């Protein structure tokens, strides 16, 4: 086992045990029944792709790749690239909204079914940052590269320098500067971080998450999306989860890791997403002002989603069908 993989495994095992203790009140491993259920589902191999929001083209792309036999991580990356390259999407990739000083800075991470992962933070001038995160995973001894270091690494890997600030994003930013108030909107219809989870024909699960972050954020701000465990987490024996919404709140509860650990302890993807949202709303009176949404998949191919406020939808591709699903939500008042 490579040294960095060993270190990562050790850290995750430690964190997993700690959370298992909190959840169950004792340090017991999951019951024999639960273990058996997990084992039974290991042969499941229906290709499935799910992604945050209504990114139909991106999800269809990933689903089609999976149907051709492409592995989960590569399918997820080719799916999210559709949005990274979509100039009309103002919260992902090229065309993304800038920070308050006019710099478009992108964040992304990927996690593979063998537990390996890569991440890039605050990267300028590179469009396909999910692929760049994969290169950090496969071509460096590290997990995270940030800012200029990530950008220089991208050029060494053959990525081209791109102009990420489009005329439309620049105009919107200039308008915002007229009365600058930092107030992220609760739901920006179908235009937000894309987080994608794929299960391939071998039943292996992997995921990718990519974003330009919250519009008009402070220079240097990084949210949950590129942080393994917060924006995305995969454990191929159990399942995976991704987040979208107010990154600061996801970071405080390590939401995606929490969901996978809840599933490890026997919860369905749906119940695990509900519990992860409850962890936030129960401690934070300000939840009325922000949106958080999670989607999750388990090894049996069951999926789930939950969010704070009405309006979040996600895409689900299975058996050649690509559907937009309305998520249940917490704030019914
Ligand atoms: N989670 C992202 C961030 O905080 C933004 C989003 O999903 O809308 O950067």
Coordinates of C-alpha atoms in Angstrom, one line a residue, residues 9-332:
X9 CA -6.9 4.9 5.4
X10 CA -5.7 5.2 9.0
X11 CA -7.2 8.7 9.4
X12 CA -10.5 7.7 7.9
X13 CA -10.7 4.6 10.1
X14 CA -10.1 6.7 13.2
X15 CA -12.7 9.3 12.2
X16 CA -15.2 6.6 11.3
X17 CA -14.8 4.9 14.7
X18 CA -15.3 8.2 16.4
X19 CA -18.5 9.0 14.6
X20 CA -19.7 5.4 15.0
X21 CA -19.4 5.9 18.7
X22 CA -21.4 9.0 18.8
X23 CA -24.2 7.6 16.7
X24 CA -24.7 4.3 18.5
X25 CA -23.7 5.3 22.0
X26 CA -21.0 2.6 21.9
X27 CA -17.9 1.8 19.8
X28 CA -19.5 -1.3 18.4
X29 CA -19.1 -2.1 14.7
X30 CA -22.3 -2.5 12.7
X31 CA -24.5 -5.5 13.7
X32 CA -24.1 -8.8 11.8
X33 CA -27.5 -8.2 10.2
X34 CA -26.3 -4.8 8.8
X35 CA -23.0 -6.3 7.6
X36 CA -24.9 -9.1 5.9
X37 CA -27.2 -6.6 4.2
X38 CA -24.1 -4.7 2.9
X39 CA -22.5 -7.9 1.6
X40 CA -25.7 -9.0 -0.2
X41 CA -25.8 -5.7 -2.1
X42 CA -22.2 -5.9 -3.3
X43 CA -23.1 -7.6 -6.5
X44 CA -25.5 -4.8 -7.6
X45 CA -24.4 -3.4 -10.9
X46 CA -27.1 -1.2 -12.5
X47 CA -25.4 1.9 -13.8
X48 CA -26.8 5.0 -11.9
X49 CA -25.8 8.6 -12.1
X50 CA -27.3 11.3 -9.8
X51 CA -26.3 14.9 -9.6
X52 CA -27.4 18.0 -7.8
X53 CA -29.9 20.4 -9.4
X54 CA -31.5 20.1 -12.8
X55 CA -28.3 19.5 -14.8
X56 CA -30.0 17.1 -17.2
X57 CA -27.3 17.2 -19.9
X58 CA -24.5 16.6 -17.5
X59 CA -26.3 13.7 -15.8
X60 CA -27.3 12.2 -19.1
X61 CA -23.7 12.3 -20.3
X62 CA -22.5 10.5 -17.2
X63 CA -25.3 7.9 -17.5
X64 CA -24.5 7.2 -21.2
X65 CA -20.8 6.8 -20.3
X66 CA -21.7 4.4 -17.5
X67 CA -23.9 2.4 -19.9
X68 CA -21.0 2.0 -22.3
X69 CA -19.0 0.5 -19.5
X70 CA -16.9 3.6 -18.5
X71 CA -15.8 3.4 -14.8
X72 CA -17.6 5.5 -12.2
X73 CA -15.0 8.2 -11.7
X74 CA -14.4 8.9 -15.4
X75 CA -18.1 9.0 -16.0
X76 CA -18.7 11.5 -13.2
X77 CA -15.9 13.7 -14.5
X78 CA -17.2 13.7 -18.1
X79 CA -20.6 14.5 -16.7
X80 CA -19.6 17.5 -14.6
X81 CA -17.4 18.8 -17.4
X82 CA -20.7 19.5 -19.3
X83 CA -21.4 22.2 -16.7
X84 CA -17.8 23.4 -16.3
X85 CA -17.9 24.2 -20.0
X86 CA -21.5 25.6 -20.0
X87 CA -21.1 29.4 -20.3
X88 CA -24.6 30.0 -19.2
X89 CA -24.0 28.3 -15.8
X90 CA -22.9 31.1 -13.6
X91 CA -21.9 28.9 -10.6
X92 CA -19.6 26.3 -12.2
X93 CA -16.5 26.5 -14.3
X94 CA -16.1 29.0 -17.2
X95 CA -18.7 31.7 -16.8
X96 CA -18.9 31.2 -13.1
X97 CA -19.5 34.3 -10.9
X98 CA -16.4 36.0 -9.6
X99 CA -15.4 36.9 -6.1
X100 CA -16.0 40.4 -5.0
X101 CA -12.8 41.6 -6.6
X102 CA -13.7 40.2 -10.0
X103 CA -11.6 37.0 -10.0
X104 CA -13.3 33.7 -11.0
X105 CA -11.8 31.1 -8.7
X106 CA -12.9 27.4 -9.0
X107 CA -13.0 24.6 -6.4
X108 CA -13.3 20.9 -7.2
X109 CA -12.7 17.4 -5.8
X110 CA -13.0 13.8 -6.9
X111 CA -13.1 10.6 -4.9
X112 CA -12.7 7.1 -6.4
X113 CA -14.0 3.8 -5.4
X114 CA -10.7 2.7 -4.0
X115 CA -10.7 5.5 -1.5
X116 CA -8.3 7.7 -3.3
X117 CA -9.1 11.3 -3.8
X118 CA -7.9 14.7 -5.2
X119 CA -8.8 18.3 -4.8
X120 CA -8.1 21.7 -6.0
X121 CA -8.9 25.0 -4.3
X122 CA -9.2 28.6 -5.6
X123 CA -7.9 27.9 -9.1
X124 CA -8.0 30.6 -11.7
X125 CA -7.8 30.3 -15.5
X126 CA -8.5 26.6 -15.8
X127 CA -12.0 25.3 -16.8
X128 CA -11.9 21.6 -16.2
X129 CA -11.0 21.6 -12.5
X130 CA -12.6 18.2 -11.7
X131 CA -10.2 16.6 -14.2
X132 CA -7.4 18.7 -12.6
X133 CA -8.4 17.3 -9.1
X134 CA -8.2 13.8 -10.6
X135 CA -4.6 14.6 -11.8
X136 CA -3.7 15.7 -8.3
X137 CA -4.9 12.3 -7.2
X138 CA -3.1 10.3 -9.9
X139 CA 0.0 12.3 -10.7
X140 CA 1.2 13.8 -7.4
X141 CA 2.0 12.5 -3.9
X142 CA -0.7 14.9 -2.5
X143 CA -4.4 15.2 -2.1
X144 CA -4.9 18.9 -2.3
X145 CA -3.3 21.7 -4.4
X146 CA -4.4 25.3 -4.0
X147 CA -4.4 28.4 -6.0
X148 CA -1.2 29.2 -8.1
X149 CA 0.3 25.9 -7.3
X150 CA -2.7 24.1 -8.7
X151 CA -2.8 26.4 -11.8
X152 CA 0.9 25.8 -12.5
X153 CA 0.5 22.1 -12.1
X154 CA -2.4 22.3 -14.6
X155 CA -0.2 23.8 -17.3
X156 CA 2.5 21.1 -16.7
X157 CA -0.3 18.6 -17.2
X158 CA -1.2 20.2 -20.6
X159 CA -4.3 22.1 -19.5
X160 CA -4.8 25.3 -21.4
X161 CA -5.1 28.8 -19.9
X162 CA -8.7 30.0 -20.3
X163 CA -10.5 33.3 -19.6
X164 CA -13.2 32.2 -17.0
X165 CA -14.8 35.6 -16.6
X166 CA -17.4 36.0 -19.4
X167 CA -18.9 39.3 -20.5
X168 CA -22.2 38.2 -18.9
X169 CA -20.6 37.4 -15.5
X170 CA -18.5 40.6 -15.6
X171 CA -21.7 42.7 -16.2
X172 CA -23.5 41.0 -13.4
X173 CA -20.6 41.6 -11.0
X174 CA -20.4 45.2 -12.1
X175 CA -24.1 45.6 -11.3
X176 CA -23.6 43.9 -7.9
X177 CA -20.8 46.5 -7.2
X178 CA -23.3 49.3 -7.4
X179 CA -24.7 48.2 -4.1
X180 CA -22.5 45.4 -2.9
X181 CA -24.3 43.2 -0.4
X182 CA -23.2 39.6 0.3
X183 CA -26.4 37.7 0.4
X184 CA -26.3 34.3 -1.3
X185 CA -29.7 33.4 -2.7
X186 CA -31.5 30.4 -1.2
X187 CA -32.1 28.6 -4.5
X188 CA -30.5 29.8 -7.7
X189 CA -32.7 27.8 -10.1
X190 CA -30.8 24.9 -11.6
X191 CA -27.6 26.9 -11.4
X192 CA -25.4 25.9 -8.6
X193 CA -22.5 23.6 -7.7
X194 CA -22.7 20.3 -9.5
X195 CA -22.0 17.3 -7.3
X196 CA -22.3 13.9 -9.0
X197 CA -22.3 10.3 -7.8
X198 CA -22.0 7.4 -10.2
X199 CA -22.4 3.7 -9.8
X200 CA -20.8 1.8 -12.7
X201 CA -21.5 -1.7 -14.2
X202 CA -19.2 -3.3 -11.7
X203 CA -21.2 -1.7 -8.9
X204 CA -18.3 0.6 -8.0
X205 CA -19.2 4.1 -6.7
X206 CA -17.2 7.3 -7.3
X207 CA -18.0 11.0 -7.4
X208 CA -17.0 14.5 -8.4
X209 CA -17.9 18.0 -7.2
X210 CA -17.1 21.3 -9.0
X211 CA -18.1 24.9 -8.4
X212 CA -17.1 28.5 -8.6
X213 CA -18.4 28.8 -5.1
X214 CA -20.7 31.4 -3.7
X215 CA -21.0 34.5 -5.9
X216 CA -19.1 37.6 -4.7
X217 CA -17.4 35.7 -1.9
X218 CA -14.3 37.2 -0.3
X219 CA -11.1 36.8 -2.2
X220 CA -9.5 33.4 -1.2
X221 CA -12.7 32.0 0.2
X222 CA -13.1 28.3 -0.2
X223 CA -16.4 26.4 0.6
X224 CA -17.2 22.8 1.2
X225 CA -17.2 21.6 -2.4
X226 CA -13.5 20.7 -2.7
X227 CA -13.2 19.4 0.8
X228 CA -13.3 15.7 1.0
X229 CA -15.8 14.6 3.6
X230 CA -17.8 17.9 3.4
X231 CA -18.6 18.5 -0.3
X232 CA -18.2 14.8 -1.3
X233 CA -17.4 11.5 0.3
X234 CA -17.4 8.0 -1.1
X235 CA -16.8 4.7 0.6
X236 CA -17.3 2.0 -2.0
X237 CA -18.4 -0.6 0.5
X238 CA -21.2 1.7 1.7
X239 CA -22.1 4.5 -0.7
X240 CA -21.5 8.2 -1.4
X241 CA -22.9 11.6 -0.7
X242 CA -22.5 15.2 -2.1
X243 CA -23.6 18.6 -0.9
X244 CA -24.6 21.9 -2.4
X245 CA -25.6 25.1 -0.7
X246 CA -24.0 27.3 2.0
X247 CA -20.6 25.7 2.2
X248 CA -19.7 27.1 5.6
X249 CA -22.5 25.1 7.2
X250 CA -21.7 21.9 5.4
X251 CA -18.1 22.3 6.5
X252 CA -19.1 22.6 10.2
X253 CA -20.9 19.3 10.2
X254 CA -18.6 17.4 7.7
X255 CA -21.9 16.6 6.0
X256 CA -21.0 14.1 3.2
X257 CA -18.8 12.0 5.5
X258 CA -21.6 12.0 8.1
X259 CA -24.1 10.7 5.6
X260 CA -21.9 7.8 4.5
X261 CA -21.2 6.9 8.2
X262 CA -25.0 7.0 8.9
X263 CA -25.5 4.6 6.0
X264 CA -22.7 2.4 7.4
X265 CA -24.7 2.2 10.6
X266 CA -27.8 1.0 8.7
X267 CA -29.7 4.2 7.6
X268 CA -31.1 4.5 4.1
X269 CA -29.6 7.2 1.9
X270 CA -32.9 9.2 2.4
X271 CA -32.8 9.0 6.2
X272 CA -29.1 9.7 6.3
X273 CA -29.6 12.9 4.3
X274 CA -32.5 13.9 6.6
X275 CA -30.3 13.4 9.7
X276 CA -27.4 15.4 8.2
X277 CA -29.8 18.3 7.5
X278 CA -31.2 18.0 11.0
X279 CA -27.7 18.3 12.5
X280 CA -27.5 21.8 10.9
X281 CA -31.1 23.0 11.5
X282 CA -31.1 21.9 15.1
X283 CA -28.1 23.9 16.0
X284 CA -28.5 26.9 13.8
X285 CA -31.4 29.4 14.0
X286 CA -30.2 31.1 10.9
X287 CA -31.2 28.2 8.6
X288 CA -34.1 30.3 7.3
X289 CA -31.5 32.3 5.4
X290 CA -29.5 29.6 3.6
X291 CA -30.1 26.4 1.7
X292 CA -28.2 23.2 2.1
X293 CA -29.1 20.1 0.0
X294 CA -27.6 16.6 0.0
X295 CA -27.9 13.7 -2.3
X296 CA -26.7 10.2 -1.6
X297 CA -26.5 6.7 -3.0
X298 CA -25.8 3.3 -1.3
X299 CA -24.3 0.1 -2.5
X300 CA -27.8 -1.3 -3.3
X301 CA -28.3 1.6 -5.7
X302 CA -30.9 3.2 -3.5
X303 CA -30.8 7.0 -3.6
X304 CA -32.0 9.8 -1.4
X305 CA -32.0 13.5 -1.0
X306 CA -33.0 16.1 1.6
X307 CA -32.6 19.9 1.9
X308 CA -33.6 22.8 4.1
X309 CA -35.9 24.7 1.8
X310 CA -38.3 23.8 -0.9
X311 CA -36.9 24.2 -4.5
X312 CA -34.0 21.8 -4.7
X313 CA -34.2 19.1 -7.3
X314 CA -31.7 16.5 -8.5
X315 CA -31.2 14.4 -11.6
X316 CA -31.3 10.6 -11.6
X317 CA -30.2 8.4 -14.5
X318 CA -31.1 4.7 -14.4
X319 CA -32.1 2.2 -17.0
X320 CA -31.7 4.8 -19.8
X321 CA -34.1 7.2 -18.1
X322 CA -32.9 10.6 -16.9
X323 CA -35.4 12.1 -14.4
X324 CA -35.6 15.3 -12.5
X325 CA -36.6 14.5 -8.9
X326 CA -38.0 16.9 -6.3
X327 CA -36.3 16.7 -3.0
X328 CA -38.2 16.6 0.3
X329 CA -37.3 19.5 2.5
X330 CA -37.2 20.5 6.2
X331 CA -38.7 24.0 6.4
X332 CA -42.4 23.3 5.8

